[in-house]
XYZ file of C-alpha atoms in Angstrom:
669
model
C -103.051 17.372 93.088
C -99.415 18.333 93.333
C -98.196 20.356 90.382
C -95.311 17.814 89.810
C -97.681 15.257 88.749
C -99.566 17.382 86.303
C -98.983 16.769 82.705
C -97.329 19.823 80.762
C -99.288 21.994 78.581
C -97.174 21.447 75.750
C -94.212 19.399 74.749
C -90.893 21.101 73.864
C -89.975 20.799 70.184
C -86.724 19.394 69.732
C -83.717 21.395 67.918
C -84.274 21.288 64.128
C -81.025 20.838 62.202
C -80.409 21.595 58.797
C -82.819 22.918 55.976
C -85.426 20.233 56.120
C -87.031 18.200 58.771
C -85.320 14.885 59.711
C -85.951 11.533 58.200
C -86.012 9.802 61.332
C -85.697 10.619 65.005
C -85.381 6.718 65.981
C -83.166 6.075 68.820
C -80.344 3.533 68.265
C -81.026 0.005 69.318
C -78.886 -2.614 71.238
C -77.734 -3.916 68.020
C -76.754 -0.552 66.292
C -74.581 -0.002 69.701
C -72.917 -3.351 69.221
C -72.128 -2.648 65.493
C -70.905 0.700 66.345
C -68.380 -0.869 68.796
C -67.382 -3.377 66.169
C -66.717 -0.603 63.857
C -64.326 1.358 66.299
C -62.391 -1.933 66.787
C -61.951 -2.226 62.998
C -60.873 1.185 62.543
C -58.249 0.925 65.051
C -55.487 -1.011 63.055
C -55.933 1.677 60.321
C -54.301 4.352 62.746
C -57.153 6.452 62.369
C -57.002 7.330 66.312
C -54.212 8.899 67.902
C -52.624 7.930 71.323
C -53.322 10.164 74.044
C -49.908 10.889 74.684
C -49.531 12.316 71.055
C -52.545 14.411 71.339
C -51.179 16.057 74.570
C -47.909 16.762 72.584
C -50.089 18.540 69.851
C -51.690 20.510 72.629
C -48.496 21.390 74.149
C -46.827 22.502 70.706
C -49.867 24.551 69.822
C -49.672 26.267 73.190
C -46.064 27.112 72.610
C -47.283 28.405 69.314
C -50.035 30.636 70.774
C -47.558 32.123 73.214
C -44.925 32.955 70.771
C -48.001 34.910 68.591
C -48.718 36.926 71.628
C -45.147 37.627 72.313
C -44.664 38.649 68.907
C -47.637 41.018 68.854
C -46.647 42.635 71.900
C -43.257 43.304 70.309
C -44.851 44.927 67.145
C -47.147 46.855 69.381
C -44.182 48.354 71.277
C -42.253 49.056 68.021
C -45.425 50.809 66.731
C -45.654 52.862 69.787
C -49.116 51.822 71.160
C -49.621 52.769 74.947
C -48.124 50.695 77.377
C -51.726 49.933 79.048
C -52.982 48.719 75.610
C -50.031 46.593 74.941
C -50.640 44.329 77.843
C -54.101 43.327 76.577
C -53.684 43.659 72.868
C -54.048 39.677 72.776
C -53.544 37.493 69.539
C -54.505 33.953 68.955
C -54.022 30.811 67.108
C -56.900 29.147 65.866
C -57.083 25.739 64.584
C -59.042 24.065 61.663
C -59.419 21.205 59.035
C -59.303 17.737 60.603
C -57.595 18.678 63.758
C -60.294 21.128 64.581
C -63.032 18.452 63.599
C -61.334 15.951 66.031
C -60.953 13.386 63.207
C -57.021 13.898 62.538
C -55.232 10.634 62.004
C -51.328 9.658 63.731
C -48.913 11.999 62.199
C -51.440 14.370 60.271
C -50.286 18.018 59.942
C -52.387 20.926 61.802
C -54.009 23.625 59.944
C -53.617 26.795 62.081
C -54.747 30.700 61.833
C -52.888 33.254 63.541
C -55.388 36.260 64.230
C -54.006 39.723 64.936
C -55.429 43.032 65.901
C -55.442 45.952 63.177
C -51.977 47.392 63.785
C -50.238 44.293 62.850
C -49.798 43.982 59.094
C -49.350 41.058 56.914
C -45.849 42.015 56.010
C -44.868 41.854 59.853
C -46.546 38.259 59.950
C -43.937 37.169 56.770
C -40.972 39.176 58.248
C -40.559 39.336 62.039
C -42.902 36.568 63.070
C -41.055 34.454 60.445
C -37.615 35.324 62.030
C -39.001 34.732 65.320
C -40.010 31.321 64.299
C -36.571 30.904 62.917
C -34.806 31.682 66.064
C -36.962 28.728 68.021
C -34.881 25.322 68.293
C -38.100 23.305 67.976
C -38.938 24.624 64.591
C -37.499 23.003 61.375
C -38.296 23.048 57.815
C -39.369 26.859 57.936
C -40.535 28.280 54.653
C -42.994 31.102 53.575
C -45.309 31.091 50.626
C -46.452 34.652 50.478
C -47.563 34.662 46.983
C -49.840 31.747 47.400
C -53.752 31.926 46.823
C -53.762 31.863 50.633
C -50.539 33.026 51.974
C -48.896 30.520 54.405
C -46.091 29.815 56.735
C -44.980 26.219 56.912
C -42.984 24.585 59.349
C -42.440 21.430 61.546
C -42.513 22.233 65.471
C -41.246 19.491 67.614
C -41.930 16.917 64.614
C -45.335 18.311 64.108
C -45.926 19.762 60.627
C -47.828 22.716 60.908
C -49.449 25.435 58.209
C -50.138 28.772 59.562
C -52.264 31.224 57.667
C -52.503 34.829 58.882
C -55.675 37.379 59.326
C -55.687 40.776 60.487
C -59.165 41.883 62.049
C -60.398 45.280 62.277
C -60.087 45.135 66.220
C -58.088 47.141 68.423
C -57.433 43.685 70.616
C -58.009 40.309 70.257
C -60.227 38.716 73.098
C -59.532 35.064 74.109
C -63.457 34.288 73.561
C -63.289 35.654 70.194
C -66.043 33.523 67.978
C -64.818 33.738 64.452
C -68.402 32.771 63.317
C -69.425 36.420 63.786
C -70.152 37.745 60.118
C -69.620 41.189 61.257
C -65.682 40.384 61.737
C -65.486 40.436 57.743
C -66.317 43.862 57.413
C -63.309 46.061 56.077
C -61.191 42.962 55.622
C -58.864 42.549 52.620
C -59.680 39.413 50.566
C -56.751 37.500 51.641
C -57.631 37.816 55.145
C -61.345 36.696 54.349
C -59.638 33.607 52.543
C -57.678 32.851 55.546
C -60.610 32.923 57.858
C -62.688 30.833 55.811
C -61.236 27.626 57.004
C -61.934 28.121 60.743
C -65.336 29.750 59.804
C -66.439 26.566 58.109
C -65.090 24.077 60.369
C -66.804 25.869 63.430
C -69.976 26.027 61.562
C -70.026 22.527 60.879
C -69.420 21.558 64.557
C -72.403 23.730 65.210
C -74.653 22.196 62.808
C -74.492 18.559 63.863
C -76.653 17.211 66.695
C -74.237 15.017 68.135
C -70.300 15.591 67.838
C -69.290 12.352 68.896
C -71.386 10.274 66.367
C -70.318 12.900 63.993
C -66.659 12.311 64.276
C -66.893 8.453 64.424
C -68.999 8.550 61.246
C -66.441 10.942 59.461
C -63.322 8.846 60.300
C -65.177 6.137 58.927
C -65.889 7.803 55.635
C -62.611 9.311 55.282
C -60.755 6.072 55.703
C -63.175 4.257 53.074
C -62.540 7.191 50.845
C -58.972 6.976 50.982
C -58.961 3.214 50.669
C -61.242 3.649 47.389
C -59.041 6.051 45.952
C -61.753 8.945 45.838
C -59.943 11.184 48.407
C -58.291 14.267 46.347
C -59.783 17.634 45.688
C -57.064 18.229 43.459
C -57.750 15.446 40.998
C -61.527 16.259 41.157
C -62.608 14.012 43.691
C -63.640 15.165 47.251
C -61.323 16.612 49.830
C -61.595 16.442 53.788
C -64.125 19.364 54.213
C -66.368 18.051 51.261
C -66.442 14.665 53.051
C -67.199 16.350 56.461
C -69.922 18.291 54.978
C -71.652 14.974 53.559
C -71.419 13.587 56.939
C -72.900 16.468 58.611
C -75.833 16.450 56.433
C -76.591 12.759 57.101
C -76.263 13.635 60.567
C -78.752 16.301 60.289
C -81.305 13.717 58.863
C -80.691 11.075 61.154
C -80.108 13.039 64.603
C -80.489 10.174 67.120
C -78.913 7.484 65.181
C -75.619 5.697 66.207
C -72.392 5.867 63.896
C -73.026 2.425 62.630
C -76.421 3.577 61.295
C -74.998 7.018 60.001
C -72.489 5.035 57.906
C -75.003 2.902 56.294
C -77.563 6.101 55.932
C -74.499 8.130 54.381
C -74.305 5.654 51.399
C -78.213 5.521 51.151
C -78.680 9.079 50.960
C -75.981 10.023 48.493
C -76.279 6.988 46.118
C -79.937 8.179 45.423
C -78.941 11.828 45.760
C -80.150 13.887 42.528
C -77.133 15.682 41.566
C -76.646 18.327 40.739
C -79.138 19.599 43.791
C -76.690 21.273 45.968
C -75.992 19.754 49.657
C -76.709 22.516 52.045
C -76.203 22.468 55.737
C -78.131 25.789 56.395
C -80.060 27.998 54.291
C -77.488 30.564 52.799
C -77.235 34.094 54.351
C -76.560 37.397 52.972
C -74.446 39.654 54.921
C -74.512 42.599 52.329
C -70.652 42.636 52.071
C -70.577 42.348 48.392
C -68.507 39.210 48.548
C -68.990 36.608 45.654
C -71.266 33.628 46.983
C -72.481 30.465 45.339
C -75.916 31.470 43.876
C -76.877 29.856 40.705
C -79.834 32.189 40.214
C -77.429 35.221 40.272
C -74.210 33.531 38.693
C -74.985 31.607 35.506
C -71.609 29.604 35.665
C -72.764 28.186 39.092
C -75.690 26.379 37.207
C -73.062 24.175 35.634
C -71.429 22.757 38.730
C -71.980 18.969 38.885
C -72.033 17.925 42.500
C -72.376 20.976 44.507
C -71.513 20.928 48.186
C -71.766 24.434 49.800
C -70.099 25.494 52.771
C -72.057 26.797 55.623
C -70.208 30.008 56.433
C -70.442 33.371 54.626
C -69.327 33.851 51.826
C -70.800 30.488 50.843
C -68.710 28.710 48.076
C -68.797 25.181 46.480
C -66.265 23.104 47.876
C -66.271 20.715 44.753
C -65.580 22.794 42.023
C -63.161 20.365 40.467
C -65.528 17.602 40.241
C -66.124 16.482 36.580
C -68.336 14.119 34.965
C -66.139 11.348 35.305
C -65.047 11.973 38.707
C -68.675 12.197 39.960
C -69.426 8.969 37.968
C -66.978 7.003 39.732
C -67.979 8.387 43.097
C -71.651 7.607 42.597
C -70.778 4.145 41.753
C -68.723 3.745 44.893
C -71.623 5.211 47.184
C -73.529 2.432 45.381
C -71.356 -0.408 46.273
C -70.847 1.087 49.827
C -74.583 0.930 50.078
C -74.607 -2.789 49.076
C -71.755 -3.491 51.581
C -73.192 -1.963 54.570
C -76.685 -3.714 53.825
C -74.656 -7.145 54.221
C -72.946 -5.729 57.471
C -76.387 -4.596 59.209
C -77.739 -7.944 58.197
C -74.649 -9.747 59.757
C -73.446 -11.113 56.633
C -70.344 -9.435 56.522
C -67.822 -7.606 58.595
C -66.882 -3.964 58.813
C -63.306 -4.752 57.166
C -65.008 -5.612 53.829
C -65.881 -1.907 53.646
C -62.391 -0.930 53.666
C -60.928 -3.447 51.020
C -58.702 -1.422 48.659
C -59.970 -1.533 44.992
C -57.534 -2.669 42.197
C -57.429 0.058 39.266
C -55.818 -1.865 36.754
C -58.143 -4.749 37.093
C -61.428 -3.026 37.745
C -62.306 -2.821 34.089
C -61.132 -6.040 32.966
C -64.417 -6.875 31.107
C -67.113 -4.691 29.718
C -69.119 -3.521 33.002
C -72.333 -1.813 33.743
C -71.298 1.404 35.694
C -73.189 4.492 36.205
C -75.838 3.754 33.955
C -73.448 3.585 30.885
C -71.905 0.522 29.040
C -68.361 1.040 29.109
C -66.721 -0.885 26.168
C -63.126 -0.243 26.164
C -60.755 0.703 28.833
C -57.311 2.316 27.508
C -54.254 3.166 29.877
C -52.482 6.516 29.441
C -49.589 7.109 31.311
C -48.443 10.921 32.153
C -44.746 11.038 33.402
C -43.482 14.374 34.909
C -39.769 14.575 35.668
C -37.594 17.584 36.956
C -35.250 18.427 39.696
C -37.955 20.178 41.802
C -40.681 18.289 43.396
C -42.892 21.592 43.188
C -42.928 21.077 39.598
C -44.420 17.740 39.854
C -47.204 19.068 42.138
C -47.786 21.947 39.326
C -48.660 18.833 36.912
C -50.909 17.161 39.576
C -53.140 20.177 40.025
C -53.689 20.433 36.282
C -54.488 16.882 35.476
C -58.297 17.664 36.254
C -57.909 20.036 33.043
C -56.929 16.886 30.908
C -59.846 14.629 32.187
C -62.036 17.911 31.250
C -60.403 17.753 27.541
C -60.779 13.875 27.385
C -64.642 14.241 28.368
C -65.492 16.377 25.648
C -64.180 13.872 22.860
C -67.591 12.344 21.553
C -65.917 8.699 21.722
C -65.098 8.974 25.262
C -67.558 8.069 28.147
C -65.452 8.497 31.064
C -61.582 9.310 31.883
C -60.766 7.970 35.102
C -57.641 9.152 36.810
C -55.954 7.025 39.627
C -55.265 9.265 42.474
C -52.372 6.928 43.353
C -49.352 8.297 41.829
C -46.156 6.005 41.320
C -42.333 6.779 41.021
C -41.309 7.378 37.420
C -38.086 6.007 35.914
C -34.966 7.781 36.504
C -32.503 8.928 33.897
C -29.567 7.847 36.060
C -27.622 11.057 36.036
C -25.815 11.987 39.209
C -28.257 14.853 39.923
C -31.422 14.273 42.117
C -34.378 13.897 39.949
C -38.174 13.925 40.958
C -40.269 11.721 38.563
C -43.792 10.727 39.176
C -46.252 9.001 37.159
C -49.911 9.185 36.722
C -52.229 6.587 35.209
C -55.281 7.854 33.476
C -58.129 5.171 32.357
C -60.214 5.998 29.147
C -63.438 4.185 28.487
C -64.780 4.357 24.912
C -68.439 4.543 24.182
C -70.128 1.218 22.471
C -70.579 2.647 18.774
C -73.309 0.681 17.068
C -73.195 -0.222 13.437
C -69.395 1.016 12.998
C -67.006 -1.665 12.106
C -63.887 0.886 12.225
C -63.563 4.056 14.290
C -60.746 6.528 14.632
C -60.199 8.195 17.732
C -57.553 11.249 17.751
C -56.556 12.217 21.483
C -53.772 14.744 20.091
C -55.527 18.021 20.697
C -56.738 16.792 24.436
C -53.400 15.986 25.470
C -51.518 18.538 23.731
C -53.747 21.564 25.066
C -53.095 19.936 28.592
C -49.463 19.916 28.140
C -49.442 23.702 26.937
C -51.659 24.712 30.001
C -48.722 23.042 32.385
C -45.856 24.836 30.320
C -47.785 28.184 30.413
C -48.185 27.941 34.355
C -44.546 26.867 34.847
C -43.247 29.817 32.679
C -45.570 32.294 34.603
C -44.544 30.948 38.017
C -40.965 30.847 37.067
C -40.548 27.034 37.723
C -39.844 26.100 34.204
C -36.188 24.943 33.352
C -34.827 22.761 30.762
C -34.984 19.686 32.792
C -38.597 19.625 33.139
C -40.379 17.231 30.919
C -43.897 15.757 30.658
C -44.384 12.666 28.440
C -46.849 10.424 27.800
C -47.094 6.707 26.709
C -49.733 4.048 26.192
C -49.489 0.507 27.603
C -50.971 -2.914 27.269
C -52.333 -4.347 30.621
C -49.745 -6.937 30.266
C -46.879 -4.228 30.025
C -47.854 -2.638 33.176
C -45.489 -4.682 35.476
C -42.538 -2.984 33.457
C -43.529 0.500 34.856
C -45.061 -0.742 38.048
C -42.661 -3.202 39.270
C -44.921 -4.513 42.295
C -47.421 -5.434 39.326
C -46.017 -9.144 39.074
C -47.610 -11.050 36.190
C -49.520 -13.863 37.488
C -52.014 -15.513 35.329
C -55.621 -16.392 36.740
C -54.676 -14.267 39.869
C -55.174 -10.810 41.320
C -52.975 -11.376 44.371
C -50.243 -9.422 43.027
C -52.406 -6.569 42.309
C -53.934 -6.493 45.529
C -50.624 -6.494 47.095
C -49.746 -3.352 45.118
C -52.863 -1.520 46.384
C -52.085 -2.398 50.212
C -48.242 -1.541 49.648
C -46.863 0.974 52.026
C -48.587 4.447 51.456
C -48.342 7.082 53.834
C -51.964 7.530 55.402
C -50.928 10.028 57.892
C -51.147 12.977 55.595
C -54.547 14.030 56.516
C -55.076 16.590 53.861
C -57.585 17.396 50.959
C -54.941 15.494 48.786
C -54.626 12.370 50.590
C -55.112 9.314 48.522
C -54.617 5.730 49.696
C -53.832 4.473 52.939
C -52.169 1.125 53.918
C -54.027 -2.092 54.959
C -53.266 -2.909 58.887
C -51.093 -6.077 57.458
C -48.831 -3.882 55.580
C -48.202 -0.903 57.667
C -45.267 -2.789 59.711
C -43.484 -4.274 56.668
C -43.255 -2.092 53.909
C -40.533 -1.566 51.106
C -39.922 1.371 49.109
C -41.759 1.332 45.839
C -38.886 1.775 43.389
C -38.323 -0.101 40.075
C -35.685 -0.376 37.878
C -35.378 2.278 35.354
C -36.694 1.834 32.071
C -34.853 2.186 28.744
C -34.829 5.283 27.125
C -37.587 5.859 24.247
C -36.630 5.549 20.596
C -36.214 9.009 20.412
C -35.236 11.379 23.648
C -37.698 14.076 24.185
C -36.468 17.746 23.674
C -36.902 20.533 26.053
C -40.664 21.051 26.307
C -41.503 17.942 24.163
C -44.688 16.201 24.668
C -43.268 12.867 23.754
C -45.136 9.730 22.970
C -43.121 6.241 23.305
C -43.495 5.041 19.930
C -44.347 1.394 19.175
C -46.459 -0.813 17.235
C -50.047 -1.228 16.841
C -51.157 -2.591 20.375
C -54.206 -5.054 20.356
C -56.214 -5.789 23.556
C -57.903 -8.787 23.631
C -60.846 -9.602 25.623
C -62.479 -13.212 25.616
C -65.434 -13.175 23.259
C -65.476 -9.509 22.644
C -64.253 -7.152 20.035
C -60.790 -6.101 19.990
C -59.240 -2.509 20.288
C -56.251 -1.607 18.239
C -54.201 1.397 19.254
C -52.037 3.074 16.864
C -49.607 5.495 17.961
C -48.108 8.199 15.751
C -44.671 9.890 16.323
C -45.353 13.328 14.556
C -41.684 14.169 14.776
C -41.018 10.718 12.600
C -44.044 11.281 10.294
C -42.805 12.603 6.852
C -43.588 16.315 6.195
C -44.324 16.884 9.805
C -42.078 19.374 11.273
C -41.451 20.538 14.848
C -43.599 23.754 15.249
C -44.465 25.943 18.255
C -47.577 24.793 20.205
C -47.646 27.770 22.643
C -49.144 30.256 20.245
C -50.251 33.330 22.116
C -54.001 33.442 22.722
C -55.658 36.874 22.116
C -57.261 38.390 25.411
C -60.843 37.837 23.859
C -60.263 34.154 23.686
C -58.873 33.742 27.140
C -60.804 31.144 29.010
C -63.067 32.774 31.546
C -62.263 32.648 35.450
C -65.575 30.613 36.110
C -66.925 27.557 34.894
C -69.195 27.846 31.777
C -71.721 25.601 30.147
C -70.721 22.103 29.362
C -69.148 22.247 25.770
C -70.467 20.049 23.089
C -68.839 16.707 22.551
C -65.690 17.344 20.366
C -65.191 15.143 17.448
C -62.389 12.568 17.991
C -61.194 12.459 14.126
C -58.099 14.180 13.149
C -58.444 17.955 13.694
C -57.253 20.467 10.976
C -53.775 22.115 11.806
C -55.433 25.193 12.581
C -57.381 23.834 15.372
C -54.244 22.464 17.078
C -52.484 25.896 16.745
C -54.644 27.689 19.194
C -56.958 27.100 21.985
C -60.454 28.332 21.261
C -62.498 29.935 24.081
C -65.291 27.211 23.550
C -62.906 24.193 23.407
C -60.940 24.711 26.582
C -61.834 22.749 29.679
C -64.729 23.639 31.785
C -62.597 23.180 34.997
C -61.342 26.390 36.557
C -58.521 27.936 34.568
C -58.596 31.457 36.339
C -55.105 30.555 37.611
C -53.699 29.944 34.203
C -52.216 32.945 32.821
C -51.764 34.126 29.190
C -49.167 32.387 27.113
C -45.788 33.979 27.067
C -44.880 36.047 24.263
C -41.807 33.764 23.623
C -43.203 30.300 23.113
C -41.251 27.170 23.567
C -40.835 24.838 20.558
C -42.859 21.816 21.119
C -42.715 18.747 18.963
C -46.315 17.585 17.787
C -46.804 14.080 18.560
C -50.264 12.132 18.741
C -51.972 9.492 20.092
C -54.597 7.888 17.654
C -56.564 4.968 18.443
C -58.404 2.357 15.866
C -61.134 0.633 17.476
C -62.310 -2.531 15.377
C -65.097 -4.708 16.123
């Protein structure tokens, strides 16, 4: 019998992905492939695929940038008197990471890049001579260096394409073209800034090596990212998930169903993570210890890691939790969205719905119109607090946005609050009408109160929660030298029917949510493909959009002073819900209350009470009743937010005077 006809003595075991065996090895059926094709066609109008011409333009720009890096490193090598034979082979290279490296970038998205240089090139060279070399290029616009950032970066637009360039100096004499940044040995003898800069590339490359089918992974990830942006849960800075976290969740789904088509993977994604038992971590591979003494996520060693609510662990050493900012509220919102996504994809797989249903935008302002069952908790009341940040520099607006998660953490600890839900979509704020250009931005936070049995009236005081947040922002602004007299942070409460005054696109229509739907589908820039991207436009609104600017509001009853945390004073507001108890909202302006004088709120905190740099155990629920005066004057260590405050400096020795204002609620049955 010919050898070719003999049965093999053993069957080759398929490659194993992930830390567990796959759930199913089933191959896709014809119906699955047809659904995948329908999914692709549905995605196209949303602009998630880039034209071939634009892609070639990106490749050309990166090639020019790579050439500039090689020329610059040769110039530095010559200045530092390296041998001529070595200068010709010294190398240097531009690597990419993020959505572009993963192959899921959208139209107009920026590119995350890393400049890798040999050991004789210093970081100071990168921010001096290379910066000057970039400045000389005609194609380079909007060039700026952020040298003091946590991860130092040069930002620029090269031939109209926005690029963020990090820098890493390796302990190598030359940089070969085939360098694999996944090699853990490259981290030896590097400073922490270089390790942080390398982390993005190393994580992205590991993800691509840990999925069984890159094509299916990319289409699934495009789908999930679009869904997350449409559902307003795409924002690392506000406590939801950023791009790398969504990529790791999709990669884990691909590992569990290695042969499935993209349409099936989207459904399995919602199935897996709607039932995931958080805070069990999501891991793409077993963590490895390289004995480099770098801090890694390990709850067995680091007690603070045990209190992370939704850990998704990066696969490259040093392993980190990419969802450090997630709070109880944002996790509850995301889990509910997973469940809803599962229900919709069930319908799609049964041919009862189209893929477009998955990408329908929610309405934040109508979502909690009535009592609903959500995340296994009964939500009784929804109360809107609007924060307004204004100033003459947009960077200050970004500072406030980066700290909103701290406010959410403060509110969650109030014993009467079930959930604090911040809308990632910000809105232009009212302008004061002066000649100087002003940046004004509003964020809306919905607060859900617990159902209290056997209580006719309930007093809830949010003064401490909000005041400590504003104190934190002002401290950071002063420390980073961003605070100026024009910077203001205000808060106001509104009734649902008053929202149209602040958000002009919210037209008042009785028995109709069409105008609210239009606001969610209004023109929002979906091209910014970063961890902080929020909403994306619907296909019908991308071509015809109008600026979202409304008429300026009148001034409050009392203009806020410098550093004031001001409440727009008004009468008691009553929310009426048909057949349900009512909630009365009382706003107290401390500056007008007899016997209450303006007082400094930024009292220096002793070093022993400084918030720890890592997250600690969840604090007990704080009483919502009015706090004693001493409790408001200082931030106690056990009452500060459980969010990471390591970047919040100590309060300055010369505090600003801040008028104490308060928001107090009276809930009546």
